[in-house]
Amino acid sequence: MSVADYMTPRLVVVHPDTTVSVAIDLMKQNQIHRLPVMTDNRMVGLITHGIIQRALPSQATSLSVYETNYLLTKTTVAQIMETKVQTVAATAQLETAIATMRKHKIGVLPVMARDQVVGIITNNDILDAFLNIAGYGEPGVVTRVVVPHDHVGVIFKLGQVLAEHDLSIQTLMVVNHQAEKIVELHVANDQVGPVNQVLTAAGFTVQPVAVD
């Protein structure tokens, strides 16, 4: 799973001289919260909804709405943008993007191919990726197979048992717990019964779970 598989490739960008008010309008029009700041086809910063909010005068000030709006029309993106921007390579694994976001406590990463910005990935993109990998929303049932950590070759054995009975799975995920691991198999509705039966007969501990 690479970052390129789940990033948003369509970029909406601004120039450093763009006013904050224009940046806000672009975010609203495109229903986004972040804009790479570009000059000469090179990223020089990042402007986000959060950065703008922090740059606004405190509500405790005496500035009126009109004065605040006037300030936004006079302030440029370059004056408040983040210049030390964390990025991730398009070829990087999705886990790398997640680890970088958690380490730096951020929700967005511009995606780079060499020195060019080719996309952007956000925490929402990562959540969508998880749902896609898990097969959420697809017709079917999740069957949980519980195995000890020292059970060697469990994926091969599961596949072998299912193949011998001409059964298949839609998605597979492995969740590690302290004493055991859970292998979650998303199978078609018409195959869940046979899958559970053959796996149980093969000695696996099966816990069927319905998908909402």
PDB file of C-alpha atoms in Angstrom:
ATOM      1  CA  MET A   1       0.000   0.000   0.000  1.00  0.00           C
ATOM      2  CA  SER A   2       1.829   3.081  -1.193  1.00  0.00           C
ATOM      3  CA  VAL A   3       0.971   6.690  -0.481  1.00  0.00           C
ATOM      4  CA  ALA A   4       0.329   7.186  -4.208  1.00  0.00           C
ATOM      5  CA  ASP A   5      -2.500   4.647  -4.041  1.00  0.00           C
ATOM      6  CA  TYR A   6      -4.536   6.753  -1.604  1.00  0.00           C
ATOM      7  CA  MET A   7      -3.368  10.364  -1.971  1.00  0.00           C
ATOM      8  CA  THR A   8      -5.486  13.077  -3.586  1.00  0.00           C
ATOM      9  CA  PRO A   9      -3.706  13.894  -6.860  1.00  0.00           C
ATOM     10  CA  ARG A  10      -5.825  16.931  -7.746  1.00  0.00           C
ATOM     11  CA  LEU A  11      -4.062  19.879  -6.135  1.00  0.00           C
ATOM     12  CA  VAL A  12      -5.529  23.269  -5.362  1.00  0.00           C
ATOM     13  CA  VAL A  13      -2.626  25.613  -4.674  1.00  0.00           C
ATOM     14  CA  VAL A  14      -1.956  29.275  -3.934  1.00  0.00           C
ATOM     15  CA  HIS A  15       0.893  31.713  -4.531  1.00  0.00           C
ATOM     16  CA  PRO A  16       2.669  33.328  -1.565  1.00  0.00           C
ATOM     17  CA  ASP A  17       1.181  36.697  -2.560  1.00  0.00           C
ATOM     18  CA  THR A  18      -2.371  35.346  -2.393  1.00  0.00           C
ATOM     19  CA  THR A  19      -4.391  37.063   0.313  1.00  0.00           C
ATOM     20  CA  VAL A  20      -5.738  35.036   3.195  1.00  0.00           C
ATOM     21  CA  SER A  21      -9.304  35.954   2.232  1.00  0.00           C
ATOM     22  CA  VAL A  22      -8.800  34.432  -1.230  1.00  0.00           C
ATOM     23  CA  ALA A  23      -7.250  31.314   0.329  1.00  0.00           C
ATOM     24  CA  ILE A  24     -10.291  30.948   2.582  1.00  0.00           C
ATOM     25  CA  ASP A  25     -12.618  31.241  -0.421  1.00  0.00           C
ATOM     26  CA  LEU A  26     -10.645  28.564  -2.290  1.00  0.00           C
ATOM     27  CA  MET A  27     -10.911  26.211   0.672  1.00  0.00           C
ATOM     28  CA  LYS A  28     -14.670  26.752   0.875  1.00  0.00           C
ATOM     29  CA  GLN A  29     -15.199  26.314  -2.878  1.00  0.00           C
ATOM     30  CA  ASN A  30     -13.237  23.058  -2.966  1.00  0.00           C
ATOM     31  CA  GLN A  31     -14.337  21.795   0.462  1.00  0.00           C
ATOM     32  CA  ILE A  32     -10.754  21.385   1.669  1.00  0.00           C
ATOM     33  CA  HIS A  33      -8.757  22.646   4.642  1.00  0.00           C
ATOM     34  CA  ARG A  34      -5.195  22.799   3.299  1.00  0.00           C
ATOM     35  CA  LEU A  35      -3.443  24.505   0.392  1.00  0.00           C
ATOM     36  CA  PRO A  36       0.168  24.006  -0.725  1.00  0.00           C
ATOM     37  CA  VAL A  37       1.857  27.345  -1.388  1.00  0.00           C
ATOM     38  CA  MET A  38       3.744  27.291  -4.683  1.00  0.00           C
ATOM     39  CA  THR A  39       6.128  29.574  -6.501  1.00  0.00           C
ATOM     40  CA  ASP A  40       7.913  28.715  -9.772  1.00  0.00           C
ATOM     41  CA  ASN A  41       6.395  25.217  -9.581  1.00  0.00           C
ATOM     42  CA  ARG A  42       8.082  24.664  -6.203  1.00  0.00           C
ATOM     43  CA  MET A  43       6.405  24.295  -2.826  1.00  0.00           C
ATOM     44  CA  VAL A  44       7.483  26.975  -0.390  1.00  0.00           C
ATOM     45  CA  GLY A  45       4.926  26.465   2.352  1.00  0.00           C
ATOM     46  CA  LEU A  46       1.545  25.215   3.474  1.00  0.00           C
ATOM     47  CA  ILE A  47      -1.526  27.130   4.567  1.00  0.00           C
ATOM     48  CA  THR A  48      -4.270  25.382   6.528  1.00  0.00           C
ATOM     49  CA  HIS A  49      -7.576  26.260   8.118  1.00  0.00           C
ATOM     50  CA  GLY A  50      -5.929  25.843  11.525  1.00  0.00           C
ATOM     51  CA  ILE A  51      -3.074  28.222  10.684  1.00  0.00           C
ATOM     52  CA  ILE A  52      -5.571  30.854   9.542  1.00  0.00           C
ATOM     53  CA  GLN A  53      -7.618  30.443  12.705  1.00  0.00           C
ATOM     54  CA  ARG A  54      -4.526  30.931  14.865  1.00  0.00           C
ATOM     55  CA  ALA A  55      -3.567  34.020  12.869  1.00  0.00           C
ATOM     56  CA  LEU A  56      -6.955  35.675  13.348  1.00  0.00           C
ATOM     57  CA  PRO A  57      -7.286  38.273  16.106  1.00  0.00           C
ATOM     58  CA  SER A  58      -8.588  36.894  19.378  1.00  0.00           C
ATOM     59  CA  GLN A  59     -12.310  37.277  19.993  1.00  0.00           C
ATOM     60  CA  ALA A  60     -11.286  39.232  23.069  1.00  0.00           C
ATOM     61  CA  THR A  61     -10.005  42.079  20.885  1.00  0.00           C
ATOM     62  CA  SER A  62     -12.098  45.114  20.027  1.00  0.00           C
ATOM     63  CA  LEU A  63     -11.845  44.516  16.265  1.00  0.00           C
ATOM     64  CA  SER A  64     -15.188  44.449  14.476  1.00  0.00           C
ATOM     65  CA  VAL A  65     -16.155  41.898  11.820  1.00  0.00           C
ATOM     66  CA  TYR A  66     -15.463  44.493   9.165  1.00  0.00           C
ATOM     67  CA  GLU A  67     -12.017  45.230  10.577  1.00  0.00           C
ATOM     68  CA  THR A  68     -11.213  41.518  10.733  1.00  0.00           C
ATOM     69  CA  ASN A  69     -12.318  41.005   7.124  1.00  0.00           C
ATOM     70  CA  TYR A  70     -10.250  44.013   6.066  1.00  0.00           C
ATOM     71  CA  LEU A  71      -7.239  42.471   7.816  1.00  0.00           C
ATOM     72  CA  LEU A  72      -7.741  39.217   5.914  1.00  0.00           C
ATOM     73  CA  THR A  73      -7.787  41.062   2.591  1.00  0.00           C
ATOM     74  CA  LYS A  74      -4.472  42.739   3.427  1.00  0.00           C
ATOM     75  CA  THR A  75      -2.636  39.736   4.900  1.00  0.00           C
ATOM     76  CA  THR A  76      -0.866  37.451   2.424  1.00  0.00           C
ATOM     77  CA  VAL A  77      -0.450  33.706   2.702  1.00  0.00           C
ATOM     78  CA  ALA A  78       3.329  34.171   2.891  1.00  0.00           C
ATOM     79  CA  GLN A  79       2.970  36.117   6.143  1.00  0.00           C
ATOM     80  CA  ILE A  80       1.360  33.269   8.074  1.00  0.00           C
ATOM     81  CA  MET A  81       2.082  30.016   6.171  1.00  0.00           C
ATOM     82  CA  GLU A  82       4.048  27.108   7.597  1.00  0.00           C
ATOM     83  CA  THR A  83       7.430  26.999   5.866  1.00  0.00           C
ATOM     84  CA  LYS A  84       8.875  23.907   7.551  1.00  0.00           C
ATOM     85  CA  VAL A  85       6.519  21.452   5.881  1.00  0.00           C
ATOM     86  CA  GLN A  86       6.662  17.727   6.541  1.00  0.00           C
ATOM     87  CA  THR A  87       6.303  15.719   3.327  1.00  0.00           C
ATOM     88  CA  VAL A  88       6.171  12.094   2.225  1.00  0.00           C
ATOM     89  CA  ALA A  89       7.322  10.365  -0.950  1.00  0.00           C
ATOM     90  CA  ALA A  90       4.680   9.050  -3.338  1.00  0.00           C
ATOM     91  CA  THR A  91       6.447   5.677  -3.289  1.00  0.00           C
ATOM     92  CA  ALA A  92       6.482   5.470   0.518  1.00  0.00           C
ATOM     93  CA  GLN A  93       4.342   2.936   2.313  1.00  0.00           C
ATOM     94  CA  LEU A  94       1.091   4.225   3.766  1.00  0.00           C
ATOM     95  CA  GLU A  95       2.403   3.286   7.219  1.00  0.00           C
ATOM     96  CA  THR A  96       5.220   5.810   6.767  1.00  0.00           C
ATOM     97  CA  ALA A  97       2.688   8.602   6.219  1.00  0.00           C
ATOM     98  CA  ILE A  98       0.752   7.538   9.314  1.00  0.00           C
ATOM     99  CA  ALA A  99       3.904   7.406  11.463  1.00  0.00           C
ATOM    100  CA  THR A 100       5.022  10.841  10.227  1.00  0.00           C
ATOM    101  CA  MET A 101       1.624  12.385  10.981  1.00  0.00           C
ATOM    102  CA  ARG A 102       1.576  10.906  14.476  1.00  0.00           C
ATOM    103  CA  LYS A 103       5.161  11.908  15.216  1.00  0.00           C
ATOM    104  CA  HIS A 104       4.604  15.529  14.221  1.00  0.00           C
ATOM    105  CA  LYS A 105       0.952  15.670  15.353  1.00  0.00           C
ATOM    106  CA  ILE A 106      -0.310  16.859  11.975  1.00  0.00           C
ATOM    107  CA  GLY A 107      -3.174  15.813   9.721  1.00  0.00           C
ATOM    108  CA  VAL A 108      -1.761  16.408   6.249  1.00  0.00           C
ATOM    109  CA  LEU A 109       1.328  15.661   4.174  1.00  0.00           C
ATOM    110  CA  PRO A 110       2.162  16.985   0.704  1.00  0.00           C
ATOM    111  CA  VAL A 111       3.242  14.044  -1.461  1.00  0.00           C
ATOM    112  CA  MET A 112       6.493  14.389  -3.386  1.00  0.00           C
ATOM    113  CA  ALA A 113       7.985  12.751  -6.472  1.00  0.00           C
ATOM    114  CA  ARG A 114      11.586  13.928  -6.429  1.00  0.00           C
ATOM    115  CA  ASP A 115      11.252  17.683  -5.900  1.00  0.00           C
ATOM    116  CA  GLN A 116       7.715  18.027  -7.297  1.00  0.00           C
ATOM    117  CA  VAL A 117       4.451  18.031  -5.355  1.00  0.00           C
ATOM    118  CA  VAL A 118       2.223  15.397  -6.968  1.00  0.00           C
ATOM    119  CA  GLY A 119      -0.551  15.125  -4.418  1.00  0.00           C
ATOM    120  CA  ILE A 120      -1.628  15.509  -0.832  1.00  0.00           C
ATOM    121  CA  ILE A 121      -2.638  12.934   1.751  1.00  0.00           C
ATOM    122  CA  THR A 122      -4.704  13.682   4.837  1.00  0.00           C
ATOM    123  CA  ASN A 123      -5.916  11.763   7.859  1.00  0.00           C
ATOM    124  CA  ASN A 124      -9.282  11.382   6.094  1.00  0.00           C
ATOM    125  CA  ASP A 125      -7.545   9.748   3.111  1.00  0.00           C
ATOM    126  CA  ILE A 126      -5.902   7.291   5.500  1.00  0.00           C
ATOM    127  CA  LEU A 127      -9.230   6.473   7.147  1.00  0.00           C
ATOM    128  CA  ASP A 128     -10.715   5.896   3.680  1.00  0.00           C
ATOM    129  CA  ALA A 129      -7.760   3.625   2.887  1.00  0.00           C
ATOM    130  CA  PHE A 130      -8.426   1.560   6.006  1.00  0.00           C
ATOM    131  CA  LEU A 131     -12.093   1.136   5.092  1.00  0.00           C
ATOM    132  CA  ASN A 132     -11.092   0.118   1.573  1.00  0.00           C
ATOM    133  CA  ILE A 133      -8.531  -2.402   2.804  1.00  0.00           C
ATOM    134  CA  ALA A 134     -11.003  -3.833   5.298  1.00  0.00           C
ATOM    135  CA  GLY A 135     -13.666  -4.200   2.612  1.00  0.00           C
ATOM    136  CA  TYR A 136     -16.100  -2.112   4.646  1.00  0.00           C
ATOM    137  CA  GLY A 137     -19.430  -1.589   2.912  1.00  0.00           C
ATOM    138  CA  GLU A 138     -18.942  -4.563   0.615  1.00  0.00           C
ATOM    139  CA  PRO A 139     -21.512  -7.378   0.873  1.00  0.00           C
ATOM    140  CA  GLY A 140     -20.185 -10.197   2.998  1.00  0.00           C
ATOM    141  CA  VAL A 141     -19.266 -11.397   6.458  1.00  0.00           C
ATOM    142  CA  VAL A 142     -16.107 -11.129   8.532  1.00  0.00           C
ATOM    143  CA  THR A 143     -14.833 -14.400   9.954  1.00  0.00           C
ATOM    144  CA  ARG A 144     -12.246 -14.090  12.726  1.00  0.00           C
ATOM    145  CA  VAL A 145      -9.672 -16.846  13.067  1.00  0.00           C
ATOM    146  CA  VAL A 146      -7.805 -16.843  16.405  1.00  0.00           C
ATOM    147  CA  VAL A 147      -4.295 -18.308  16.400  1.00  0.00           C
ATOM    148  CA  PRO A 148      -1.349 -18.260  18.844  1.00  0.00           C
ATOM    149  CA  HIS A 149       1.590 -15.995  18.015  1.00  0.00           C
ATOM    150  CA  ASP A 150       3.843 -19.023  17.586  1.00  0.00           C
ATOM    151  CA  HIS A 151       1.569 -20.552  14.936  1.00  0.00           C
ATOM    152  CA  VAL A 152       3.941 -20.570  11.944  1.00  0.00           C
ATOM    153  CA  GLY A 153       2.635 -20.349   8.379  1.00  0.00           C
ATOM    154  CA  VAL A 154      -0.978 -19.656   9.373  1.00  0.00           C
ATOM    155  CA  ILE A 155      -1.794 -17.578   6.271  1.00  0.00           C
ATOM    156  CA  PHE A 156      -0.476 -20.300   3.983  1.00  0.00           C
ATOM    157  CA  LYS A 157      -2.453 -22.956   5.837  1.00  0.00           C
ATOM    158  CA  LEU A 158      -5.656 -20.909   5.729  1.00  0.00           C
ATOM    159  CA  GLY A 159      -5.256 -20.383   2.006  1.00  0.00           C
ATOM    160  CA  GLN A 160      -4.479 -24.041   1.451  1.00  0.00           C
ATOM    161  CA  VAL A 161      -7.594 -25.219   3.324  1.00  0.00           C
ATOM    162  CA  LEU A 162      -9.862 -22.790   1.462  1.00  0.00           C
ATOM    163  CA  ALA A 163      -8.331 -23.611  -1.922  1.00  0.00           C
ATOM    164  CA  GLU A 164      -8.843 -27.322  -1.349  1.00  0.00           C
ATOM    165  CA  HIS A 165     -12.575 -26.632  -0.964  1.00  0.00           C
ATOM    166  CA  ASP A 166     -12.774 -24.116  -3.817  1.00  0.00           C
ATOM    167  CA  LEU A 167     -13.490 -21.259  -1.409  1.00  0.00           C
ATOM    168  CA  SER A 168     -12.091 -17.732  -1.613  1.00  0.00           C
ATOM    169  CA  ILE A 169     -11.802 -14.557   0.478  1.00  0.00           C
ATOM    170  CA  GLN A 170     -12.373 -10.916  -0.452  1.00  0.00           C
ATOM    171  CA  THR A 171      -9.942  -9.265   1.983  1.00  0.00           C
ATOM    172  CA  LEU A 172      -7.624 -10.396   4.762  1.00  0.00           C
ATOM    173  CA  MET A 173      -6.268  -8.504   7.769  1.00  0.00           C
ATOM    174  CA  VAL A 174      -4.088  -9.595  10.681  1.00  0.00           C
ATOM    175  CA  VAL A 175      -4.463  -7.983  14.123  1.00  0.00           C
ATOM    176  CA  ASN A 176      -1.833  -8.696  16.774  1.00  0.00           C
ATOM    177  CA  HIS A 177      -2.837  -9.023  20.432  1.00  0.00           C
ATOM    178  CA  GLN A 178      -0.577  -9.836  23.370  1.00  0.00           C
ATOM    179  CA  ALA A 179      -1.245 -13.560  23.535  1.00  0.00           C
ATOM    180  CA  GLU A 180      -2.657 -14.226  20.096  1.00  0.00           C
ATOM    181  CA  LYS A 181      -3.278 -12.866  16.645  1.00  0.00           C
ATOM    182  CA  ILE A 182      -6.609 -12.453  14.890  1.00  0.00           C
ATOM    183  CA  VAL A 183      -6.847 -13.135  11.175  1.00  0.00           C
ATOM    184  CA  GLU A 184      -9.952 -11.437   9.785  1.00  0.00           C
ATOM    185  CA  LEU A 185     -11.318 -12.891   6.562  1.00  0.00           C
ATOM    186  CA  HIS A 186     -13.993 -10.987   4.651  1.00  0.00           C
ATOM    187  CA  VAL A 187     -15.918 -13.595   2.694  1.00  0.00           C
ATOM    188  CA  ALA A 188     -18.996 -13.558   0.474  1.00  0.00           C
ATOM    189  CA  ASN A 189     -22.332 -14.141   2.186  1.00  0.00           C
ATOM    190  CA  ASP A 190     -22.959 -17.411   0.340  1.00  0.00           C
ATOM    191  CA  GLN A 191     -19.561 -18.781   1.374  1.00  0.00           C
ATOM    192  CA  VAL A 192     -19.452 -17.909   5.065  1.00  0.00           C
ATOM    193  CA  GLY A 193     -21.053 -21.182   6.183  1.00  0.00           C
ATOM    194  CA  PRO A 194     -18.715 -23.449   4.204  1.00  0.00           C
ATOM    195  CA  VAL A 195     -15.684 -21.303   5.155  1.00  0.00           C
ATOM    196  CA  ASN A 196     -16.453 -21.569   8.866  1.00  0.00           C
ATOM    197  CA  GLN A 197     -17.105 -25.302   8.562  1.00  0.00           C
ATOM    198  CA  VAL A 198     -13.906 -26.215   6.723  1.00  0.00           C
ATOM    199  CA  LEU A 199     -11.721 -23.989   8.915  1.00  0.00           C
ATOM    200  CA  THR A 200     -13.230 -25.430  12.078  1.00  0.00           C
ATOM    201  CA  ALA A 201     -12.771 -28.950  10.743  1.00  0.00           C
ATOM    202  CA  ALA A 202      -9.125 -28.086  10.011  1.00  0.00           C
ATOM    203  CA  GLY A 203      -8.603 -27.187  13.680  1.00  0.00           C
ATOM    204  CA  PHE A 204      -8.867 -23.387  13.537  1.00  0.00           C
ATOM    205  CA  THR A 205     -10.712 -21.396  16.207  1.00  0.00           C
ATOM    206  CA  VAL A 206     -13.362 -19.438  14.276  1.00  0.00           C
ATOM    207  CA  GLN A 207     -15.363 -16.441  15.494  1.00  0.00           C
ATOM    208  CA  PRO A 208     -17.889 -15.270  12.814  1.00  0.00           C
ATOM    209  CA  VAL A 209     -18.701 -11.560  12.998  1.00  0.00           C
ATOM    210  CA  ALA A 210     -21.400  -9.875  10.894  1.00  0.00           C
ATOM    211  CA  VAL A 211     -20.490  -6.797   8.879  1.00  0.00           C
ATOM    212  CA  ASP A 212     -22.869  -3.830   9.312  1.00  0.00           C
TER     213      ASP A 212
END
